[in-house]
PDB file of C-alpha atoms and ligand atoms in Angstrom:
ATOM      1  CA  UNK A  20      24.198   9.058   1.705  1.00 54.00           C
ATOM      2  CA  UNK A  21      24.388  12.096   3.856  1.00 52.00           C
ATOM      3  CA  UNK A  22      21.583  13.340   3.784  1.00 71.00           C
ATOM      4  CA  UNK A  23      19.354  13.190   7.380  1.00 87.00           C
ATOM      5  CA  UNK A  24      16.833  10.185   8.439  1.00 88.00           C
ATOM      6  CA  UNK A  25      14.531  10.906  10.938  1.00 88.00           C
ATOM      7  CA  UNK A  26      12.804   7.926  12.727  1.00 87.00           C
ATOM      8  CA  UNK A  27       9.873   9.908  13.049  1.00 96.00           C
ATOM      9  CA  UNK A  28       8.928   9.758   9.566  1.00 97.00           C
ATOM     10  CA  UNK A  29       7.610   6.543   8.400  1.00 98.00           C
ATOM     11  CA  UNK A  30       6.744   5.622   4.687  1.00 98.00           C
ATOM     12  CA  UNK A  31       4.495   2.590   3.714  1.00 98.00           C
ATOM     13  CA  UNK A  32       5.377   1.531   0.416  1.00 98.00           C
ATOM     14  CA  UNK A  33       3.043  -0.415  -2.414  1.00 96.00           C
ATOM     15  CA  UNK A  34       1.176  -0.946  -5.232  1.00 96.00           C
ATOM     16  CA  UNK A  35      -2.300  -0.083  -3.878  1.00 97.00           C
ATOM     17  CA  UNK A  36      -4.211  -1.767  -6.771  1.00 97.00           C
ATOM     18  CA  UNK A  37      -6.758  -0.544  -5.161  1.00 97.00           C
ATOM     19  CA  UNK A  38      -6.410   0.750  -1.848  1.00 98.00           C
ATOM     20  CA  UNK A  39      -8.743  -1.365   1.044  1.00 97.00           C
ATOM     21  CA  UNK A  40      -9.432  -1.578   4.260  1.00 97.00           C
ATOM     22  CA  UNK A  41      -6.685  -3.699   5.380  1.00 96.00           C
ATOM     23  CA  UNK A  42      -4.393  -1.127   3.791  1.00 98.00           C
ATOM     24  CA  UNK A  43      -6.274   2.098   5.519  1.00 98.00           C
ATOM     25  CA  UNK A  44      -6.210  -0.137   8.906  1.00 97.00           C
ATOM     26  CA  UNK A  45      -2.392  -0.234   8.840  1.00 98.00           C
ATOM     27  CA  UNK A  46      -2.352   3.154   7.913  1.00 98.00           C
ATOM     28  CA  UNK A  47      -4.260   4.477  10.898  1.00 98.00           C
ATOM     29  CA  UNK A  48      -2.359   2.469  13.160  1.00 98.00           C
ATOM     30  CA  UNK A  49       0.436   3.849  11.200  1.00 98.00           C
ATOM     31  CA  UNK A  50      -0.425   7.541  11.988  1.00 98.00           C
ATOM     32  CA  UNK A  51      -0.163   6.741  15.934  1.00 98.00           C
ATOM     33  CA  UNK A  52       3.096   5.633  16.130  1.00 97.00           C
ATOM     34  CA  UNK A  53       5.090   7.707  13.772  1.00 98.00           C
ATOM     35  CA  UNK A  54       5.004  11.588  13.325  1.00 97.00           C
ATOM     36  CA  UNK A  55       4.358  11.476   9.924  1.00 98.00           C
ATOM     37  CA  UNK A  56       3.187   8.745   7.263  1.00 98.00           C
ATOM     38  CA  UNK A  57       3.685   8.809   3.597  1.00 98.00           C
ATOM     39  CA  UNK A  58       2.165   6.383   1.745  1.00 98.00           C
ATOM     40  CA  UNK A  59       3.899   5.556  -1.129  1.00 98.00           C
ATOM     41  CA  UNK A  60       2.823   4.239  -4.417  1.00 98.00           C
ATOM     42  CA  UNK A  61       4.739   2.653  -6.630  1.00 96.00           C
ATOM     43  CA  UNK A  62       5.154   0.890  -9.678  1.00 93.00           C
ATOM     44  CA  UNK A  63       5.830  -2.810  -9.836  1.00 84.00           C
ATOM     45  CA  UNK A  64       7.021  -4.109 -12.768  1.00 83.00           C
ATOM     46  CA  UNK A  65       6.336  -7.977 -13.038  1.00 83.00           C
ATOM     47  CA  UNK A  66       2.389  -6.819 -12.488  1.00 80.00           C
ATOM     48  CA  UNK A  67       0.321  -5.119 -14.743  1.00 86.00           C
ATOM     49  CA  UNK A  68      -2.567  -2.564 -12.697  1.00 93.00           C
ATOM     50  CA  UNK A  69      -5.619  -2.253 -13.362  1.00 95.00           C
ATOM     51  CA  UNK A  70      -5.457   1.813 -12.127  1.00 97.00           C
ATOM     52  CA  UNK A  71      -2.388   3.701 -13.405  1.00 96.00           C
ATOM     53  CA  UNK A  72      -0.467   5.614 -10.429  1.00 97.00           C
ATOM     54  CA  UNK A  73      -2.159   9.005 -10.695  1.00 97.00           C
ATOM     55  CA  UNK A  74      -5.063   7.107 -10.349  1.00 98.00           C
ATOM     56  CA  UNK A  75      -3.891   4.926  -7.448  1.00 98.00           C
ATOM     57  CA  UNK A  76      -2.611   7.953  -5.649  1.00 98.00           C
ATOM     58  CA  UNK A  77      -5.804   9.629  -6.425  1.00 98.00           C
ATOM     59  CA  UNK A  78      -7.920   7.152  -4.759  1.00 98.00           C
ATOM     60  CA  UNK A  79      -5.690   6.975  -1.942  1.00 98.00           C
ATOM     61  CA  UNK A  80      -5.235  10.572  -1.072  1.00 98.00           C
ATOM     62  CA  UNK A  81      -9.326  10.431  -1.083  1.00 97.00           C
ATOM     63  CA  UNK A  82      -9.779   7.845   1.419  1.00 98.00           C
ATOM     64  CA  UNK A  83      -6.855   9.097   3.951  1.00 98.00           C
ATOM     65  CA  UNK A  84      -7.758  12.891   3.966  1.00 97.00           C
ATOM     66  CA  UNK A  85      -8.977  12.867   7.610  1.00 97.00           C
ATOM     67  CA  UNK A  86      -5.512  11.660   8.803  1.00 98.00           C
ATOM     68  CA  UNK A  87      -3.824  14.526   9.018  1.00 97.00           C
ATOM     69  CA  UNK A  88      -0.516  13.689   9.860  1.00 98.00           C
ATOM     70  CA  UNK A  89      -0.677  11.305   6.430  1.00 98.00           C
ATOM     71  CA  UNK A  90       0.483  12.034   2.791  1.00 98.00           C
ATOM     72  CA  UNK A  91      -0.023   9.869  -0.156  1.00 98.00           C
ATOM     73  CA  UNK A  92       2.997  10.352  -3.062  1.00 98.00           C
ATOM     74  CA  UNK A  93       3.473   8.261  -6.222  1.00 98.00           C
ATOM     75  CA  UNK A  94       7.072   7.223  -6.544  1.00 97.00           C
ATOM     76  CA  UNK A  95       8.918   5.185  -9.596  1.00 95.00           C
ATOM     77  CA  UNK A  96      12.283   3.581  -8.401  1.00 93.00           C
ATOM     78  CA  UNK A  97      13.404   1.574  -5.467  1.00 96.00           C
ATOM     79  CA  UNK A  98      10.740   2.031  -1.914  1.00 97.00           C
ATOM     80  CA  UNK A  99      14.161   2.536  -0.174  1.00 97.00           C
ATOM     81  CA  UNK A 100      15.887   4.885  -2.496  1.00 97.00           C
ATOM     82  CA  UNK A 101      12.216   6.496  -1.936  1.00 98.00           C
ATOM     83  CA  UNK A 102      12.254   6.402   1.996  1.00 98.00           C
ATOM     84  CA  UNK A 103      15.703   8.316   1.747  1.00 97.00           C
ATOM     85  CA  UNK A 104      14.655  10.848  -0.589  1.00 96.00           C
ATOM     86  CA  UNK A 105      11.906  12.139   1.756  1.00 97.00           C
ATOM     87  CA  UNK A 106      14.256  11.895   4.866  1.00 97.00           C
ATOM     88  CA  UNK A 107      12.107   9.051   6.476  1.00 98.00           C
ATOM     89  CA  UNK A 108      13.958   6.124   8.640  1.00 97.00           C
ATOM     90  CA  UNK A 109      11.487   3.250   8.283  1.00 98.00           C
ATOM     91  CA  UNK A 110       9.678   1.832   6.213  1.00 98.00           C
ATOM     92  CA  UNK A 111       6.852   0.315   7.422  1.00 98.00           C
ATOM     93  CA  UNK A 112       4.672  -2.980   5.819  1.00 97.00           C
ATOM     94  CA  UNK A 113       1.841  -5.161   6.417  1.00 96.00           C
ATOM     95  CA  UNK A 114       2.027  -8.816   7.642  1.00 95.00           C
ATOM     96  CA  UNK A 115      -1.162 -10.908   6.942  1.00 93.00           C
ATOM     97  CA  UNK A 116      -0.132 -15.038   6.390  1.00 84.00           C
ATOM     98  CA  UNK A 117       3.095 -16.862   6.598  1.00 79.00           C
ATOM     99  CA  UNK A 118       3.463 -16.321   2.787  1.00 77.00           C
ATOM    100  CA  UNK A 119       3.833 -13.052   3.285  1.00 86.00           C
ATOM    101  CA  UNK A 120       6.009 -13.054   6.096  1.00 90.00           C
ATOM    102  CA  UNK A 121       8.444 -15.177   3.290  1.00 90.00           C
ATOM    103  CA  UNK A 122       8.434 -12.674   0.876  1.00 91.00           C
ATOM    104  CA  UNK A 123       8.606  -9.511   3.810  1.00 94.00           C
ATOM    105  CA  UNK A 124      11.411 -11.711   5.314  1.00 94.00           C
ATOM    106  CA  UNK A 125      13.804 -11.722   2.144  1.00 95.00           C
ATOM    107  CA  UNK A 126      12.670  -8.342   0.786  1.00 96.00           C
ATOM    108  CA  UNK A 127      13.793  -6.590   3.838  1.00 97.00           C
ATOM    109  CA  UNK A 128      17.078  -8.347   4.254  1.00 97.00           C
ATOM    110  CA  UNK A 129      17.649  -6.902   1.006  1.00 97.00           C
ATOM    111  CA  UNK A 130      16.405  -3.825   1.596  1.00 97.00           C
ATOM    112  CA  UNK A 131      18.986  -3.291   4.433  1.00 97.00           C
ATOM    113  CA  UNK A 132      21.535  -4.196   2.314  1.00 98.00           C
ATOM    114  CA  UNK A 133      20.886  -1.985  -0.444  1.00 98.00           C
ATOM    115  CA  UNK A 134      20.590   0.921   2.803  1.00 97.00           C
ATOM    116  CA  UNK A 135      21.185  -0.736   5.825  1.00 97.00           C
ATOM    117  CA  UNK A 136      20.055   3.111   8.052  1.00 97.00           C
ATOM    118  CA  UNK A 137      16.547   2.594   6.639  1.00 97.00           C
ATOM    119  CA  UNK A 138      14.940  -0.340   8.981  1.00 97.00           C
ATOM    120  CA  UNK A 139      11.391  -1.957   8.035  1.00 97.00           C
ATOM    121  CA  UNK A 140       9.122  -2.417  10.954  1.00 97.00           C
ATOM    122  CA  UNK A 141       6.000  -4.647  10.412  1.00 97.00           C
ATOM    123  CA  UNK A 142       2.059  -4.315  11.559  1.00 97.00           C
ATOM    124  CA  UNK A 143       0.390  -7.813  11.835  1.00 95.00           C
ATOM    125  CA  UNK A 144      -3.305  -7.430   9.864  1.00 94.00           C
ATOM    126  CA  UNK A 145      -5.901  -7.318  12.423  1.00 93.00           C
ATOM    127  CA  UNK A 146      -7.959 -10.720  11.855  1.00 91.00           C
ATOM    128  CA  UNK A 147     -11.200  -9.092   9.747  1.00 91.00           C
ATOM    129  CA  UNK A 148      -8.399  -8.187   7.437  1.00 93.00           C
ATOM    130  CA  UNK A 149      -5.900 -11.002   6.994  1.00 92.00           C
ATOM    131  CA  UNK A 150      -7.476 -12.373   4.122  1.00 92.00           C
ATOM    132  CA  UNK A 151      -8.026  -8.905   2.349  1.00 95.00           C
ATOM    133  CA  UNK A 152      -5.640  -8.776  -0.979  1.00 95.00           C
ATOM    134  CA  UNK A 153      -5.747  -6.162  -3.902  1.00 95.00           C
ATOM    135  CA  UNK A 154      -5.269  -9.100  -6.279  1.00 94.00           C
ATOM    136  CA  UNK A 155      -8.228 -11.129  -4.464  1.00 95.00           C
ATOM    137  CA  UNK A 156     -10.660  -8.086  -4.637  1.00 96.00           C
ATOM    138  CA  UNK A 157      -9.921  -7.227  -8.226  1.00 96.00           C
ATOM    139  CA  UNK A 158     -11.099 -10.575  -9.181  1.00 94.00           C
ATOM    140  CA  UNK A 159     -14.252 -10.461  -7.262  1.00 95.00           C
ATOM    141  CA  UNK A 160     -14.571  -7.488  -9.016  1.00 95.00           C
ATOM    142  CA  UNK A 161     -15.060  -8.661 -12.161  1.00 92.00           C
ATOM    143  CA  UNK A 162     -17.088 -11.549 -11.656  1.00 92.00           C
ATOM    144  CA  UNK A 163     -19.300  -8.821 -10.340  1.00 91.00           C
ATOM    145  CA  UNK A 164     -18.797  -9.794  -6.851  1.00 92.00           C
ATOM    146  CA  UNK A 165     -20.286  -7.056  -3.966  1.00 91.00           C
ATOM    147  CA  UNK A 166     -17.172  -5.513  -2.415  1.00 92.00           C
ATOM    148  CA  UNK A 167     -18.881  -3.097  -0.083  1.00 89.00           C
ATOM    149  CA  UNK A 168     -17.178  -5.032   3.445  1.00 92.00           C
ATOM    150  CA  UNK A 169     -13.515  -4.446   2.164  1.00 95.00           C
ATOM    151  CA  UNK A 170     -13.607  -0.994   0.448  1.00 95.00           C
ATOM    152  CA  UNK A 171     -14.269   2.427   1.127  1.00 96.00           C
ATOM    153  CA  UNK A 172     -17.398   2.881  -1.013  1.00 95.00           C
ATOM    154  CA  UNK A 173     -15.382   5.542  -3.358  1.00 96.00           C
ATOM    155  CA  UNK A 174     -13.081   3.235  -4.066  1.00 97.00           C
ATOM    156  CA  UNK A 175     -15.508   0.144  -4.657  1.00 96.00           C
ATOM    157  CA  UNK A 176     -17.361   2.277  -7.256  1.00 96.00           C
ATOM    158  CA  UNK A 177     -14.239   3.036  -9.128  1.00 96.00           C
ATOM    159  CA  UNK A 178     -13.092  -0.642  -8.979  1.00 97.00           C
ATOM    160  CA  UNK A 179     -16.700  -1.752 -10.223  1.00 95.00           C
ATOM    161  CA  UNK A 180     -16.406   0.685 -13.274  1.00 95.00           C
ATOM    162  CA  UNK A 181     -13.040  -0.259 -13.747  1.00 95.00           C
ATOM    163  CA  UNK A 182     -13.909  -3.743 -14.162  1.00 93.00           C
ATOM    164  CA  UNK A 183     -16.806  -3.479 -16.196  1.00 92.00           C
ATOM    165  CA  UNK A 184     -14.561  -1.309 -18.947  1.00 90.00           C
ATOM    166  CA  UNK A 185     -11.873  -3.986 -18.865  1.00 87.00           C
ATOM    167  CA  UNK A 186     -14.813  -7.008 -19.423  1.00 83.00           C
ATOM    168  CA  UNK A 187     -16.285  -4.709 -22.252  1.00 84.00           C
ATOM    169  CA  UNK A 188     -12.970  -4.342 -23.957  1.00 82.00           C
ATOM    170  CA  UNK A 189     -12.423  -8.026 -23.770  1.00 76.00           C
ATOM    171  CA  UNK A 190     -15.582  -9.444 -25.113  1.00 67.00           C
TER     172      UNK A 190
HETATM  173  P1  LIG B 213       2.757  -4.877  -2.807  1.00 62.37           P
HETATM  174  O1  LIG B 213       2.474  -4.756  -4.253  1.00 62.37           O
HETATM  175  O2  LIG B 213       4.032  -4.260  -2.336  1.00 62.37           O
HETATM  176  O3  LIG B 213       2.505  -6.253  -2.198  1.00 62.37           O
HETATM  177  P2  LIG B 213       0.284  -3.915  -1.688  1.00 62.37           P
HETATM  178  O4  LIG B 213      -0.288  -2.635  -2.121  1.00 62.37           O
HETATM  179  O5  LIG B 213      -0.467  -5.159  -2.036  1.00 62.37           O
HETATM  180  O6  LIG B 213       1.746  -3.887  -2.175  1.00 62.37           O
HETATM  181  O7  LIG B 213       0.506  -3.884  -0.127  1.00 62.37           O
HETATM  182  C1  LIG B 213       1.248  -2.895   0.511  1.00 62.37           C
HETATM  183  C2  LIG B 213       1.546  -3.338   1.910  1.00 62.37           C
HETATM  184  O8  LIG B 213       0.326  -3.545   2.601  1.00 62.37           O
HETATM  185  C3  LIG B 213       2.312  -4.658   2.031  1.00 62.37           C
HETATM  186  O9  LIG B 213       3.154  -4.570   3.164  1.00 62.37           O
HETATM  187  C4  LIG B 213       1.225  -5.660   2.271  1.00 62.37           C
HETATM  188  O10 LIG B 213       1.710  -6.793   2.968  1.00 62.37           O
HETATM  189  C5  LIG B 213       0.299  -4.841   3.147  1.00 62.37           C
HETATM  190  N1  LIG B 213      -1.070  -5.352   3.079  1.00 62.37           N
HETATM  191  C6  LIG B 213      -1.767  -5.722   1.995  1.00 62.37           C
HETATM  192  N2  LIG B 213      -2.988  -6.174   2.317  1.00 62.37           N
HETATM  193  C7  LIG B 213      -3.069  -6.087   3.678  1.00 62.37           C
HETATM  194  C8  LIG B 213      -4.090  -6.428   4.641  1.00 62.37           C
HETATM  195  N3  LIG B 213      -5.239  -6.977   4.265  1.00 62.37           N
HETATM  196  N4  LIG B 213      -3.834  -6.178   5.939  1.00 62.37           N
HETATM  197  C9  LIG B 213      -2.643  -5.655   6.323  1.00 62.37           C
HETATM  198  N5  LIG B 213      -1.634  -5.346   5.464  1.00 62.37           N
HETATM  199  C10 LIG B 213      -1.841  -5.550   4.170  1.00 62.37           C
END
């Protein structure tokens, strides 16, 4: 654990099953108080995606390209053992209901104890967002559901496409 955090450097950890406008929101907001933002993209193992991480990252690193002070890298491992490999102090997460503030609660307390020098530090969801979920919009998705308000248009095309394939292989 010697190795140098800087509290400049912010990373904002997840699945981003797709990425969508409540993500990119936090993001830009993101990008104005820290020096530099790395979105990270992980791997979570009690869900299975419906992009793989290349392709996560992929999309991501599209839709982000004008920030420049923001980087998108795929991880595998723990978000804090993550934060400290790239030198960053904070990690930084969304807050949209109480249910999430549940889960954000006890997943940062434990967070600090597996490295108490990395600190979380939480953007509430503007309101046009709070209801915006990956799961949510992945369902819409394949009941063929318009997703053009929630997703940068890239990444609404892919998730259409996406969801047709997985409805073809199922019926
Ligand atoms: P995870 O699989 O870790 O929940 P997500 O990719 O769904 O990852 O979300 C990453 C982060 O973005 C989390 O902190 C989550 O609370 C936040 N987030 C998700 N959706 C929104 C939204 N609509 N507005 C603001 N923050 C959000």
């Amino acid at each position: 654990m010697s190795q140098r955090l800087d509290h400049r450097t912010a990373v904002y950890p997840g699945t981003f099953d797709p990425i969508h406008d409540g993500h990119l929101d936090i993001i830009t907001r993101g990008s104005r108080l820290f020096d530099q933002l790395i979105v990270a993209v992980g791997i979570n193992p009690e869900k299975s995606p419906f992009f793989t991480l290349e392709e996560r990252v992929s999309l991501a690193q599209r839709v982000v390209s004008h920030l420049k002070n923001v980087q998108v890298r795929g991880f595998t491992g723990l978000a804090v053992g993550f934060a400290r490999e790239v030198g960053a102090r904070v990690m930084l997460r969304g807050l949209r209901t109480t249910s999430d503030m549940e889960n954000e609660f006890t997943m940062s307390l434990m967070n600090l104890n597996l490295d108490p020098e990395i600190e979380t530090v939480f953007l509430m969801a503007k309101e046009p967002f709070s209801h915006l979920s990956s799961t949510l919009l992945r369902q819409i998705a394949q009941f063929g559901g318009n997703l053009d308000k929630f997703l940068p248009q890239e990444v609404s095309i892919a998730l259409q496409e996406r969801a047709r394939d997985r409805l073809a292989r199922k019926t």
